[in-house]
mmCIF file of C-alpha atoms in Angstrom:
data_model
loop_
_atom_site.group_PDB
_atom_site.id
_atom_site.type_symbol
_atom_site.label_atom_id
_atom_site.label_comp_id
_atom_site.label_asym_id
_atom_site.label_seq_id
_atom_site.Cartn_x
_atom_site.Cartn_y
_atom_site.Cartn_z
ATOM 1 C CA MET A 1 -16.429 41.531 -46.146
ATOM 2 C CA LYS A 2 -20.020 40.580 -46.275
ATOM 3 C CA THR A 3 -19.080 36.643 -46.065
ATOM 4 C CA ILE A 4 -17.775 37.248 -43.304
ATOM 5 C CA LEU A 5 -20.417 39.567 -41.369
ATOM 6 C CA VAL A 6 -23.440 36.048 -43.140
ATOM 7 C CA LEU A 7 -20.852 33.774 -41.103
ATOM 8 C CA PHE A 8 -20.702 35.703 -37.981
ATOM 9 C CA ILE A 9 -24.478 36.162 -38.301
ATOM 10 C CA LEU A 10 -25.166 32.688 -38.806
ATOM 11 C CA CYS A 11 -22.491 31.834 -35.602
ATOM 12 C CA CYS A 12 -24.757 33.402 -33.537
ATOM 13 C CA ALA A 13 -28.027 31.877 -34.681
ATOM 14 C CA VAL A 14 -26.917 28.543 -34.778
ATOM 15 C CA VAL A 15 -25.234 29.255 -30.703
ATOM 16 C CA LEU A 16 -27.996 30.845 -29.577
ATOM 17 C CA PRO A 17 -30.310 27.634 -28.439
ATOM 18 C CA ALA A 18 -26.786 26.872 -26.838
ATOM 19 C CA VAL A 19 -27.184 29.542 -24.247
ATOM 20 C CA GLY A 20 -30.728 29.098 -23.660
ATOM 21 C CA GLU A 21 -32.236 28.256 -20.369
ATOM 22 C CA LEU A 22 -32.884 24.883 -18.493
ATOM 23 C CA THR A 23 -36.231 23.581 -17.546
ATOM 24 C CA VAL A 24 -36.780 21.842 -14.054
ATOM 25 C CA ALA A 25 -37.231 18.529 -16.149
ATOM 26 C CA ASP A 26 -34.181 18.973 -18.087
ATOM 27 C CA ILE A 27 -32.365 19.244 -14.729
ATOM 28 C CA GLU A 28 -34.309 16.064 -13.667
ATOM 29 C CA LYS A 29 -33.063 14.297 -16.856
ATOM 30 C CA ILE A 30 -29.423 14.971 -16.246
ATOM 31 C CA ASP A 31 -29.733 14.518 -12.634
ATOM 32 C CA THR A 32 -31.354 10.557 -13.555
ATOM 33 C CA LYS A 33 -28.670 10.134 -16.431
ATOM 34 C CA ILE A 34 -25.681 10.867 -14.037
ATOM 35 C CA ARG A 35 -26.729 8.888 -10.996
ATOM 36 C CA ALA A 36 -27.542 6.472 -13.531
ATOM 37 C CA SER A 37 -23.477 6.859 -14.878
ATOM 38 C CA GLU A 38 -22.868 6.582 -10.973
ATOM 39 C CA ASP A 39 -24.567 3.546 -10.111
ATOM 40 C CA ARG A 40 -22.916 1.906 -12.995
ATOM 41 C CA ILE A 41 -19.740 3.116 -11.964
ATOM 42 C CA LYS A 42 -19.858 1.708 -8.407
ATOM 43 C CA GLU A 43 -20.728 -1.506 -9.204
ATOM 44 C CA TYR A 44 -18.146 -1.495 -11.663
ATOM 45 C CA ILE A 45 -16.301 -0.914 -8.710
ATOM 46 C CA ASN A 46 -17.075 -2.685 -5.955
ATOM 47 C CA ILE A 47 -16.909 -6.084 -8.397
ATOM 48 C CA LYS A 48 -13.013 -4.957 -9.496
ATOM 49 C CA ASN A 49 -12.249 -4.577 -5.667
ATOM 50 C CA GLU A 50 -13.631 -8.239 -4.448
ATOM 51 C CA SER A 51 -11.885 -9.345 -7.567
ATOM 52 C CA VAL A 52 -8.582 -8.206 -5.843
ATOM 53 C CA ASP A 53 -9.570 -9.276 -1.925
ATOM 54 C CA LYS A 54 -9.690 -12.804 -3.550
ATOM 55 C CA ARG A 55 -6.523 -12.160 -5.193
ATOM 56 C CA LEU A 56 -5.204 -10.561 -2.305
ATOM 57 C CA SER A 57 -6.055 -13.670 0.051
ATOM 58 C CA LEU A 58 -4.549 -16.130 -2.367
ATOM 59 C CA VAL A 59 -1.477 -14.651 -2.299
ATOM 60 C CA THR A 60 -0.792 -13.851 1.292
ATOM 61 C CA THR A 61 -2.035 -17.858 1.756
ATOM 62 C CA LEU A 62 1.048 -19.006 -0.784
ATOM 63 C CA ILE A 63 3.798 -16.505 1.322
ATOM 64 C CA VAL A 64 2.290 -18.171 4.383
ATOM 65 C CA GLY A 65 3.133 -21.398 3.130
ATOM 66 C CA LEU A 66 6.033 -20.648 1.770
ATOM 67 C CA ILE A 67 7.236 -18.492 5.241
ATOM 68 C CA ALA A 68 5.991 -22.053 7.074
ATOM 69 C CA LEU A 69 7.756 -24.023 4.119
ATOM 70 C CA ILE A 70 11.783 -22.272 4.761
ATOM 71 C CA VAL A 71 11.162 -22.676 9.001
ATOM 72 C CA LEU A 72 10.560 -26.297 8.495
ATOM 73 C CA ALA A 73 13.415 -26.382 5.875
ATOM 74 C CA VAL A 74 15.837 -25.073 8.853
ATOM 75 C CA VAL A 75 13.984 -26.808 12.395
ATOM 76 C CA ILE A 76 13.701 -30.469 10.970
ATOM 77 C CA PRO A 77 18.036 -30.392 9.959
ATOM 78 C CA GLN A 78 18.652 -28.295 12.596
ATOM 79 C CA ALA A 79 17.023 -30.902 15.414
ATOM 80 C CA ILE A 80 18.404 -34.102 14.214
ATOM 81 C CA LEU A 81 22.121 -32.284 14.530
ATOM 82 C CA THR A 82 21.047 -31.240 17.980
ATOM 83 C CA LEU A 83 19.277 -34.965 18.615
ATOM 84 C CA ARG A 84 22.501 -36.554 16.887
ATOM 85 C CA GLU A 85 24.809 -34.242 19.610
ATOM 86 C CA SER A 86 22.933 -34.952 22.743
ATOM 87 C CA GLY A 87 23.183 -38.627 22.073
ATOM 88 C CA ASN A 88 26.598 -38.220 21.158
ATOM 89 C CA ARG A 89 27.353 -36.635 24.563
ATOM 90 C CA GLU A 90 25.530 -38.959 26.824
ATOM 91 C CA ARG A 91 27.606 -42.124 24.867
ATOM 92 C CA ASP A 92 30.835 -39.798 25.855
#
């Protein structure tokens, strides 16, 4: 029982500084560290956003190019067939 009481008192003595009040200087130090951390996070996010924008631009360009190729693959043969048919009609 005595050991439990001694351990309890020891734990209370260890925890006592943790419940002390913060001074203005302590709060300012914490605030500057938080602001520095936020600035680093914002910079990291901005770099990632720029990277995503570049990739998205590349993908958009590729999609537009593929659509143009598909349209050309459909339109050119259709135009050739139309010209041949109009030439055949003129001959008849």
